[in-house]
Short mmCIF file of N, CA and C in Angstrom, two decimals:
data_model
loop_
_atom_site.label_atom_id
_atom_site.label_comp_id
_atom_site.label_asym_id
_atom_site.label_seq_id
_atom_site.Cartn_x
_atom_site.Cartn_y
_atom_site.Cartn_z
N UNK T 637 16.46 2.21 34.00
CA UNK T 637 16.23 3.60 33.65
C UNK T 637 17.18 3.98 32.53
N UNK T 638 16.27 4.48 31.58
CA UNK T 638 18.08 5.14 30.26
C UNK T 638 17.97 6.24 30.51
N UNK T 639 19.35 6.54 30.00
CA UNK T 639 19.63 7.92 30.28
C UNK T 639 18.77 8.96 29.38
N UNK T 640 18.73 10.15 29.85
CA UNK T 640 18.55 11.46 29.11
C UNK T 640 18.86 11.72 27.58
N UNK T 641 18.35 11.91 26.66
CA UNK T 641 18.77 12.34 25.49
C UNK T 641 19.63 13.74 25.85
N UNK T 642 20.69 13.75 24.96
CA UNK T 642 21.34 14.91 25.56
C UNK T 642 21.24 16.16 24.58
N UNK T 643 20.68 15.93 23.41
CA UNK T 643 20.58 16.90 22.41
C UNK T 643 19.66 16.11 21.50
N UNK T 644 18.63 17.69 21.25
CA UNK T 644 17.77 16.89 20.33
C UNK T 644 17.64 17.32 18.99
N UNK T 645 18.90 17.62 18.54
CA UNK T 645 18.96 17.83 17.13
C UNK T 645 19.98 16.99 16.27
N UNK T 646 19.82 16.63 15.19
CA UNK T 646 20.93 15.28 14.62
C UNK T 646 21.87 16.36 13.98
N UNK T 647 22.90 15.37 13.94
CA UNK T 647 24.12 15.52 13.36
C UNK T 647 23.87 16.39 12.04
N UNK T 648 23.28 15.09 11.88
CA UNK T 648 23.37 16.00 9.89
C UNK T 648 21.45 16.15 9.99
N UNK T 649 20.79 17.42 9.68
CA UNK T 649 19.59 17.30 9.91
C UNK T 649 18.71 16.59 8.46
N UNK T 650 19.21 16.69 7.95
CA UNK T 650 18.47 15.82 6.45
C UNK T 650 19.84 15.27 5.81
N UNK T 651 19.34 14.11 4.99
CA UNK T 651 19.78 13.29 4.28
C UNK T 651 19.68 13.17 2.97
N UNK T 652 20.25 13.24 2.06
CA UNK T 652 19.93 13.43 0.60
C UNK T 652 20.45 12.55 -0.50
N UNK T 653 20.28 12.15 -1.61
CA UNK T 653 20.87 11.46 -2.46
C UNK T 653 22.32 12.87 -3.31
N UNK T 654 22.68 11.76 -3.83
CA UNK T 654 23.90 13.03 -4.17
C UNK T 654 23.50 13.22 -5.07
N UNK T 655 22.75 13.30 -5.88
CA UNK T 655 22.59 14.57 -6.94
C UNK T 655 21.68 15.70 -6.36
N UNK T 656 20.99 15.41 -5.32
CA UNK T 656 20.16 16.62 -4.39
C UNK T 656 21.65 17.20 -4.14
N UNK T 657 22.24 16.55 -3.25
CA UNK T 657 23.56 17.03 -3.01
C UNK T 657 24.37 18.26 -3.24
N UNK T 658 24.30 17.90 -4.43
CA UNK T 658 25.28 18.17 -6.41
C UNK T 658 24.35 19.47 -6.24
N UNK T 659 23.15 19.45 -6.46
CA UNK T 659 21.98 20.46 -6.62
C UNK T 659 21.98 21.70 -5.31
N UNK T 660 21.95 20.98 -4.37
CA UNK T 660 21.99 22.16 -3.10
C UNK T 660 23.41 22.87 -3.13
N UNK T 661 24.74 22.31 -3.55
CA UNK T 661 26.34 23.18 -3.63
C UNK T 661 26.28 23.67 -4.55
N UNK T 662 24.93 23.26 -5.78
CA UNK T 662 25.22 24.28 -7.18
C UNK T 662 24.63 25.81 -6.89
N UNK T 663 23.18 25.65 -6.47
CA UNK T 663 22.50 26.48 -5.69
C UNK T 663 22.68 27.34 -4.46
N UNK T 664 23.92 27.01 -3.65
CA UNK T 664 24.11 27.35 -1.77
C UNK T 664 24.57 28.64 -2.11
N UNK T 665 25.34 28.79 -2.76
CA UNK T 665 25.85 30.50 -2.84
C UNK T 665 24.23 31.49 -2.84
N UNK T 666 23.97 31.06 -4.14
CA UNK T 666 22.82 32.36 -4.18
C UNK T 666 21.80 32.14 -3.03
N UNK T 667 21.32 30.62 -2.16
CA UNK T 667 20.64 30.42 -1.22
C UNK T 667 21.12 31.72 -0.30
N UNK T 668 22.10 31.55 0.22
CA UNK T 668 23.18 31.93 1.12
C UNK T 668 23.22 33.26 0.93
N UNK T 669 23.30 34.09 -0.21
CA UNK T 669 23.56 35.33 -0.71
C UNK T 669 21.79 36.28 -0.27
N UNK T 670 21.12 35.36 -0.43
CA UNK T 670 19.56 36.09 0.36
C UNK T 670 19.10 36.42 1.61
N UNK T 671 20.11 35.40 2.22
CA UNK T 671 19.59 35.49 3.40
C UNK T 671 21.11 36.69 4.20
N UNK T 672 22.33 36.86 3.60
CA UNK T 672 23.20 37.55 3.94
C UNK T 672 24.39 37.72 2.47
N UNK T 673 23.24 39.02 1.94
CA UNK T 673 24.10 39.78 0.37
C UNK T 673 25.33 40.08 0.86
N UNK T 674 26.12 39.60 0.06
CA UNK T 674 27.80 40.12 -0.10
C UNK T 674 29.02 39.09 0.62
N UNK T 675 28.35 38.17 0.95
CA UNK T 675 29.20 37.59 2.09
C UNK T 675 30.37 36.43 1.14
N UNK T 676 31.56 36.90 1.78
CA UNK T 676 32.60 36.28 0.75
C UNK T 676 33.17 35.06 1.82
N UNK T 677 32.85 34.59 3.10
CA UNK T 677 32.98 33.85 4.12
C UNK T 677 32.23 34.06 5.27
N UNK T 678 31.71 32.67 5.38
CA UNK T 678 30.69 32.54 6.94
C UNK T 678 31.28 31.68 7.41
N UNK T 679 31.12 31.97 8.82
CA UNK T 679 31.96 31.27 10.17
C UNK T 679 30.51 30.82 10.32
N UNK T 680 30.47 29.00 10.46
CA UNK T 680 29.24 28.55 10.99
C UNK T 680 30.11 27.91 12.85
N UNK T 681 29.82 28.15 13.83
CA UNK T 681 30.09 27.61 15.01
C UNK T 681 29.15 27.10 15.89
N UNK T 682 29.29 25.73 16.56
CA UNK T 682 28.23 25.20 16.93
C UNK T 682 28.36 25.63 18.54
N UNK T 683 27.21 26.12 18.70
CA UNK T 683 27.17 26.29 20.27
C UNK T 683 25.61 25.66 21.07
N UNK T 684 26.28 24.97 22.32
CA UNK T 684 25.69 24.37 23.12
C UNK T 684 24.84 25.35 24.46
N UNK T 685 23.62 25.47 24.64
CA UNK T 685 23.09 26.45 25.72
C UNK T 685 22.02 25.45 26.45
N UNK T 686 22.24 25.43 27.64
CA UNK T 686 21.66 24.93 28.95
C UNK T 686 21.12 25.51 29.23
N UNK T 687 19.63 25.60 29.31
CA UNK T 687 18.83 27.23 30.01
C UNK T 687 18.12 25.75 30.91
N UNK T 688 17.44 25.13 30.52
CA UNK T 688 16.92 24.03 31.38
C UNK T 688 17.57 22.49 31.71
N UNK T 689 19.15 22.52 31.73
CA UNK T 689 19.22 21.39 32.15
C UNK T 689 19.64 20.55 30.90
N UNK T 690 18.98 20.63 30.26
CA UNK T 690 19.74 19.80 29.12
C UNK T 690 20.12 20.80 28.02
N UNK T 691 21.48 19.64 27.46
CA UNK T 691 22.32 20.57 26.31
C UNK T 691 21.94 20.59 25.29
N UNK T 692 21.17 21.70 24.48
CA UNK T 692 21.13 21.53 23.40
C UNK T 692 21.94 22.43 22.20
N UNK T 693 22.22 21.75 20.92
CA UNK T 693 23.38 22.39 20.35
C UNK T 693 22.15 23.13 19.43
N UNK T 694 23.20 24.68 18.77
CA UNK T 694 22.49 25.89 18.29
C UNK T 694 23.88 25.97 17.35
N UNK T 695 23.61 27.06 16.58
CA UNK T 695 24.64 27.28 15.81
C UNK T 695 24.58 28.66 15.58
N UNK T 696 25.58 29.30 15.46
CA UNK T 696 25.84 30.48 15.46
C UNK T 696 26.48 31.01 14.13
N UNK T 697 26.07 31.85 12.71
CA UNK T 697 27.08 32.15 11.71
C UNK T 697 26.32 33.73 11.64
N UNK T 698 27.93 33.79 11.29
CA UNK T 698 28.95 35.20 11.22
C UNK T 698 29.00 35.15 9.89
N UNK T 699 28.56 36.18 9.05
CA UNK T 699 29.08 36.63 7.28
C UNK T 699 30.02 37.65 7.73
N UNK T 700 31.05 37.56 6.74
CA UNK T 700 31.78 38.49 6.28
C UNK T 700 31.85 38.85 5.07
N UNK T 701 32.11 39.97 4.64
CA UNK T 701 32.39 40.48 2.93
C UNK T 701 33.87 40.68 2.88
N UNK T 702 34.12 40.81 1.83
CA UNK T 702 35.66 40.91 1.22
C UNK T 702 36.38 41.95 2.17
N UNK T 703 36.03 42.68 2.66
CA UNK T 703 37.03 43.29 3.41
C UNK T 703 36.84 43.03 4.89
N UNK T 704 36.11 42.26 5.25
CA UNK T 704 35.97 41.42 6.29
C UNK T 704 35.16 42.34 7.39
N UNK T 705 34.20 43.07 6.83
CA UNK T 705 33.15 43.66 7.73
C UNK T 705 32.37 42.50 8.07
N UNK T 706 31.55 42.68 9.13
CA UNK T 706 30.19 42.05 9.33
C UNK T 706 28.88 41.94 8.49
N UNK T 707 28.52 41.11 8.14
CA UNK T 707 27.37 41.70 7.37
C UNK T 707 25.87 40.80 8.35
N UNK T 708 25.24 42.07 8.35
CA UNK T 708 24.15 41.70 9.58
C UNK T 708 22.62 41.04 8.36
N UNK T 709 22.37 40.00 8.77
CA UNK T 709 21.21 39.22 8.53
C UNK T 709 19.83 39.58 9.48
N UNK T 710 18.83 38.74 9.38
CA UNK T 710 17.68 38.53 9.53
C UNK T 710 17.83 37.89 11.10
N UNK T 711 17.04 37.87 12.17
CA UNK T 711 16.79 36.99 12.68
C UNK T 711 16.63 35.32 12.30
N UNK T 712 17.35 34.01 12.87
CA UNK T 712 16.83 33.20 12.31
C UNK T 712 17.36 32.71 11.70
N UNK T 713 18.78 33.91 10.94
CA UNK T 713 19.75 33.79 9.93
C UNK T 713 20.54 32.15 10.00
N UNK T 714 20.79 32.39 11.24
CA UNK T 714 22.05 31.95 11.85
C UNK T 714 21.77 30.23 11.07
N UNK T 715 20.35 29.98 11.58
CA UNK T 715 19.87 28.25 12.10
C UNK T 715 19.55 28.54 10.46
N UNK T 716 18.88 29.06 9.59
CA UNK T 716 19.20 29.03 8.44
C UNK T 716 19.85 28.39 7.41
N UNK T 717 21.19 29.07 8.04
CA UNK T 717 22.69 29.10 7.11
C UNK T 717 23.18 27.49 7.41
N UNK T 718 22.95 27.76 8.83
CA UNK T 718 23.37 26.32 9.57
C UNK T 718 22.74 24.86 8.34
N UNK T 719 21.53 25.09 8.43
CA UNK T 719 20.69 24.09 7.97
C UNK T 719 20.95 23.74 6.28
N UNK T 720 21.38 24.92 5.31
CA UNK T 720 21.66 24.97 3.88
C UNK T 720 22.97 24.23 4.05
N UNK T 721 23.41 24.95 4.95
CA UNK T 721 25.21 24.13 4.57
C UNK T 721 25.01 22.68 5.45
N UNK T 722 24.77 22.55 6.20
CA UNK T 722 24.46 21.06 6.58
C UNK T 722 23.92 20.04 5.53
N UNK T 723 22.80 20.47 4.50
CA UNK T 723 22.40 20.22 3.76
C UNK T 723 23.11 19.67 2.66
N UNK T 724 24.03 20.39 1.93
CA UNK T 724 24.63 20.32 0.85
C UNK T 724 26.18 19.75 1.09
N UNK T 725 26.51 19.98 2.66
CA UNK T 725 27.63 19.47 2.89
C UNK T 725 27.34 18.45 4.60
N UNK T 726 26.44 17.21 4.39
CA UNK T 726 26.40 16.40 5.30
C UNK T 726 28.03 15.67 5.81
N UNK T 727 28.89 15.75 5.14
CA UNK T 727 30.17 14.81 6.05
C UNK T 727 30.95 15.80 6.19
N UNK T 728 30.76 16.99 6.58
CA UNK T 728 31.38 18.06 7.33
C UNK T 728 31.35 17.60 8.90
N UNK T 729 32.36 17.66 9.98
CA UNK T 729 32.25 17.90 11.34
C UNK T 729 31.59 19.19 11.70
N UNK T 730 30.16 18.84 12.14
CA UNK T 730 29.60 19.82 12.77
C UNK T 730 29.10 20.10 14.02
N UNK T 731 30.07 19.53 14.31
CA UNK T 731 30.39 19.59 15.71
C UNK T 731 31.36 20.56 16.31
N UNK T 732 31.74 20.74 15.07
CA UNK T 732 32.92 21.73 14.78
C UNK T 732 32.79 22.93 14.08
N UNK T 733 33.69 24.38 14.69
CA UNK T 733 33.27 25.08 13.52
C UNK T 733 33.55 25.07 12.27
N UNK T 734 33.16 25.27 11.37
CA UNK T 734 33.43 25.45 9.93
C UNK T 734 33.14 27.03 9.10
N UNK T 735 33.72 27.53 8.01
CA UNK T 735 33.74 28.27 7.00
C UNK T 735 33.42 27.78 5.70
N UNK T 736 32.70 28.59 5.49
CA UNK T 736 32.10 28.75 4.06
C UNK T 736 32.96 29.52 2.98
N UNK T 737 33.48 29.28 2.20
CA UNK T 737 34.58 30.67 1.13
C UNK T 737 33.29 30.40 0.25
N UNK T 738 32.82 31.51 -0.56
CA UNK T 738 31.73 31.65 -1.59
C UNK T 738 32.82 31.63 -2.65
N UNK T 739 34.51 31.93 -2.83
CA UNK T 739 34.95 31.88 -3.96
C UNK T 739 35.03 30.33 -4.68
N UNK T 740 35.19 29.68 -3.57
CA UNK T 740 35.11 28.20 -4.00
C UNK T 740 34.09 27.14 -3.29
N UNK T 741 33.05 27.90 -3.05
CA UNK T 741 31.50 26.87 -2.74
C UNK T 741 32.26 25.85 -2.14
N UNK T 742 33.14 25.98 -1.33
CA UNK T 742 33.51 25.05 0.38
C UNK T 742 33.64 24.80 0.97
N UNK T 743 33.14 24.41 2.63
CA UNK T 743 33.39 23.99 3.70
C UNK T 743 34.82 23.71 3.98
N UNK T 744 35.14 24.28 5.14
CA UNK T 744 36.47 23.98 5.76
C UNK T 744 36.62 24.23 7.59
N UNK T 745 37.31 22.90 7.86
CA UNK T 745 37.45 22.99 9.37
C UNK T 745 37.85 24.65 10.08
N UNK T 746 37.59 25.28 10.49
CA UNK T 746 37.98 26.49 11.20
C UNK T 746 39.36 26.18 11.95
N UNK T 747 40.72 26.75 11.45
CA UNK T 747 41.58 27.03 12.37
C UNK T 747 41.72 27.53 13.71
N UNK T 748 42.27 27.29 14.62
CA UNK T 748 42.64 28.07 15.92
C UNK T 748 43.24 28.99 15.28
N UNK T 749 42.71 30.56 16.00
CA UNK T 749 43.93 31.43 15.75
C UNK T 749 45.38 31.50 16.40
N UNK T 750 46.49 31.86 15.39
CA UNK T 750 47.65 31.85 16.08
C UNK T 750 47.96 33.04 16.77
N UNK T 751 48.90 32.86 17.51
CA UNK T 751 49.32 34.24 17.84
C UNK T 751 49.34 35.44 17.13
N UNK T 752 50.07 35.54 16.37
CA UNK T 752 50.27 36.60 14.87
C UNK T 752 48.82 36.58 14.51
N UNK T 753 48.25 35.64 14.60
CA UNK T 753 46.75 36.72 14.05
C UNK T 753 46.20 37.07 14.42
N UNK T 754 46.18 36.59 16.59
CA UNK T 754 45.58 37.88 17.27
C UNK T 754 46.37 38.91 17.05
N UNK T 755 48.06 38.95 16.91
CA UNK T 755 48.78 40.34 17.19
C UNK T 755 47.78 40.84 16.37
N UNK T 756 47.66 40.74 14.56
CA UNK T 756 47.24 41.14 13.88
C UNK T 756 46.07 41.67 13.48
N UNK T 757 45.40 40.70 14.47
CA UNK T 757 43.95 41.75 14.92
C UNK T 757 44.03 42.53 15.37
N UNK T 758 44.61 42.70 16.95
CA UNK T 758 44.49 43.71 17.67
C UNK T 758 45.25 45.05 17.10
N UNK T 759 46.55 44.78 15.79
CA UNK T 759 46.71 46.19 15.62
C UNK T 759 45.81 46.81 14.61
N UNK T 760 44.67 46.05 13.96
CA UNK T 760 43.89 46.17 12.95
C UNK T 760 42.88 46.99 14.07
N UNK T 761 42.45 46.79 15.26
CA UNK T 761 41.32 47.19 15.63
C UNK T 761 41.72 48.47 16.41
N UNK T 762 43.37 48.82 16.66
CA UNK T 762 43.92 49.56 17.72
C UNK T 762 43.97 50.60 16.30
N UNK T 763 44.06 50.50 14.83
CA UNK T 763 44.07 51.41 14.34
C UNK T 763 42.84 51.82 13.94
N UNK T 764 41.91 50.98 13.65
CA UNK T 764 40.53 51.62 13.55
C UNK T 764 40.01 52.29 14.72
N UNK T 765 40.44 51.75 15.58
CA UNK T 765 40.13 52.68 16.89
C UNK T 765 40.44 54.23 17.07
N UNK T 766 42.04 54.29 16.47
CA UNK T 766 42.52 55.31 16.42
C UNK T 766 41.56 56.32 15.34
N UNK T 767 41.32 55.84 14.14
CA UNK T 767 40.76 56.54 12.98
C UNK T 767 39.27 57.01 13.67
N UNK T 768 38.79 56.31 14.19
CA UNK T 768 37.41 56.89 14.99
C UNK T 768 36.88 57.90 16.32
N UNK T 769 38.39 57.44 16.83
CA UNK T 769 38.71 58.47 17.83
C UNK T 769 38.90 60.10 17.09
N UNK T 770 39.69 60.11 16.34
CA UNK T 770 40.01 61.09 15.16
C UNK T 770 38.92 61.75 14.88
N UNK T 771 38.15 60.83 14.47
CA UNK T 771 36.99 61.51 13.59
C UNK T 771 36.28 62.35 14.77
N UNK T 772 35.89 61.16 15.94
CA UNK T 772 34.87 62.00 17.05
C UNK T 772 35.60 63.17 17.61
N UNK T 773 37.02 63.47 17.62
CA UNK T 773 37.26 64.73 18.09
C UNK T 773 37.39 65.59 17.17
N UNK T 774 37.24 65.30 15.46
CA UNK T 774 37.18 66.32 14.51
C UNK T 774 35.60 67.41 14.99
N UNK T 775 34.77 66.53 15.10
CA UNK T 775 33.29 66.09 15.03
C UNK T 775 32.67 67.07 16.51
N UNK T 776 33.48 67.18 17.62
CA UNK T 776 33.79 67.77 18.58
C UNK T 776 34.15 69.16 18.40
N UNK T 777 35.33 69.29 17.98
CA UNK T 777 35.99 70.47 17.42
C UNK T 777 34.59 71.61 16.17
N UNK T 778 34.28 70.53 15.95
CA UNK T 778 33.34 71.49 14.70
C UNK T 778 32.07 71.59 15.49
N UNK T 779 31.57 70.71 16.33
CA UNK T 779 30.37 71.50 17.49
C UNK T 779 30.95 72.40 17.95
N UNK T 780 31.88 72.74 18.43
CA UNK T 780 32.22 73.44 19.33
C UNK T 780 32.35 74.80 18.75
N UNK T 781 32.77 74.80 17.55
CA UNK T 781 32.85 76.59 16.65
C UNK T 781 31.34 76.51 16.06
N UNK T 782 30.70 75.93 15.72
CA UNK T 782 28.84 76.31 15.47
C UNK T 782 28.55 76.75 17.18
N UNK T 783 28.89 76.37 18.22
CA UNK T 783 27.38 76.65 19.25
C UNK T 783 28.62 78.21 19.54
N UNK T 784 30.16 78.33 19.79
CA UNK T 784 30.64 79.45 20.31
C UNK T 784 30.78 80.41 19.24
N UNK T 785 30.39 80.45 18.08
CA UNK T 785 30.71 81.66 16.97
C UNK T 785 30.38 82.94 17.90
N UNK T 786 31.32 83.96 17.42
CA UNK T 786 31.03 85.36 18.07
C UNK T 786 29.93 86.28 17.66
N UNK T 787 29.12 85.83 16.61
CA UNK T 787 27.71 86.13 15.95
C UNK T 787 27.27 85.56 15.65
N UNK T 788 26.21 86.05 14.94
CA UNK T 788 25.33 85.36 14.22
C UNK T 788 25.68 84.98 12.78
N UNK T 789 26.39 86.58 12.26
CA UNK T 789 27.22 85.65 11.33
C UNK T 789 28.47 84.86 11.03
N UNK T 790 28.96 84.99 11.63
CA UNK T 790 29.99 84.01 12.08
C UNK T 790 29.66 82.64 12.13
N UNK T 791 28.52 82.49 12.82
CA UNK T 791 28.08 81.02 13.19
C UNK T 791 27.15 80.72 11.83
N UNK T 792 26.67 81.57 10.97
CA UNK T 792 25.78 81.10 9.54
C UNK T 792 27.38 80.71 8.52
N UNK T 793 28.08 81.45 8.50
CA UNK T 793 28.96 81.29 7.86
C UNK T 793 29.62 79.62 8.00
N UNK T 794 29.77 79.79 9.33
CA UNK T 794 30.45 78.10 9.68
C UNK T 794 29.62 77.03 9.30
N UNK T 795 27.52 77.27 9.23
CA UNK T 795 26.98 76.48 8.50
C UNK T 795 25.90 75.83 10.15
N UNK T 796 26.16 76.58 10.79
CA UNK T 796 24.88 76.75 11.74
C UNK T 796 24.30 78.01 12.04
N UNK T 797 22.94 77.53 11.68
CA UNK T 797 22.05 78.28 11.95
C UNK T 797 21.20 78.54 13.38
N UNK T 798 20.85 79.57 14.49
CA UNK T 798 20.62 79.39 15.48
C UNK T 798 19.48 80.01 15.12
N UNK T 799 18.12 79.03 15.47
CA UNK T 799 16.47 78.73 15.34
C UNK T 799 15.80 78.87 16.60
N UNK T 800 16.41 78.81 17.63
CA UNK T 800 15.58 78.96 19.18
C UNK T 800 14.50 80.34 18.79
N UNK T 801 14.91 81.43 18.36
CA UNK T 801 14.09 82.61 18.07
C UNK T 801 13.00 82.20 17.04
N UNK T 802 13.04 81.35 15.98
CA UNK T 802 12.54 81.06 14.92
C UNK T 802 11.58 80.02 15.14
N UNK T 803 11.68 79.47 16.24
CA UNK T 803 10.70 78.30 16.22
C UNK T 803 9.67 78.63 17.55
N UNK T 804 9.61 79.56 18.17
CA UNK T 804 8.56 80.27 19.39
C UNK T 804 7.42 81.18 18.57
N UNK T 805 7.70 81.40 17.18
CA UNK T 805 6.69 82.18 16.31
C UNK T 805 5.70 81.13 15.88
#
């Protein structure tokens, strides 16, 4: 009896001569740029999902833009991105995650984060947190003087208008 195939997708999914090669890293940015505009680094990460028993590997990529927002793609994106950069960069470990920098059209092993760059996340996200909190109780504060104005003009003045009378005609 042989065993089970354990994944049925290859390593490297196509094979190319190197000037295809040469041709797909001259091309991968703007490929790359269609399917997710603006992206100045993609996190490609390979992930494995068992729904029936056997493992099969998927891949998961993340764009970022220069200030390191998200930038949201297409459905589909992901296995896409996966497949261009596999393409143009077959002796990458992809088994492993990797990054894309668009400033220099190259693959690179993904670091573990260190400590200091979770600290450094978390005070990055504890202050955006803060700035949004801010806003929703500005945002609060200014519902709150439109619905309680002591008139009618009072409340036109602040830049609400009350229509309940206006819309039963």
């Amino acid at each position: 009896m042989t065993a089970p195939a354990l994944e049925a997708l290859p390593t490297r999914p196509r094979k190319a001569s190197a000037g295809r090669r040469r041709r797909h890293q001259h091309q991968l940015a703007w490929r790359l740029h269609q399917i997710a505009p603006g992206a100045a680094t993609i996190l490609v990460t390979p992930i494995w999902l068992d729904g029936s028993g056997h493992s099969v590997r998927h891949y998961l990529a993340r764009a970022l833009d220069r200030d390191g927002q998200i930038i949201k793609f297409a459905a589909g994106g992901s296995q896409r991105i996966a497949a261009l950069l596999q393409g143009a960069y077959p002796q990458a470990d992809w088994n492993r995650p990797q990054t894309w920098t668009a400033e220099t059209n190259t693959v690179t092993v993904r670091r573990a984060m260190s400590n200091a760059d979770m600290r450094a996340a978390i005070q990055r996200m504890e202050a955006r947190a803060a700035a949004l909190e801010a806003e929703l109780n500005f945002e609060r504060e200014r519902h709150f003087e439109l619905t309680t104005a002591a008139s009618f003009r009072d409340s036109r003045e602040a830049g609400y208008i009350d229509r309940t009378g206006l819309e039963a005609s």
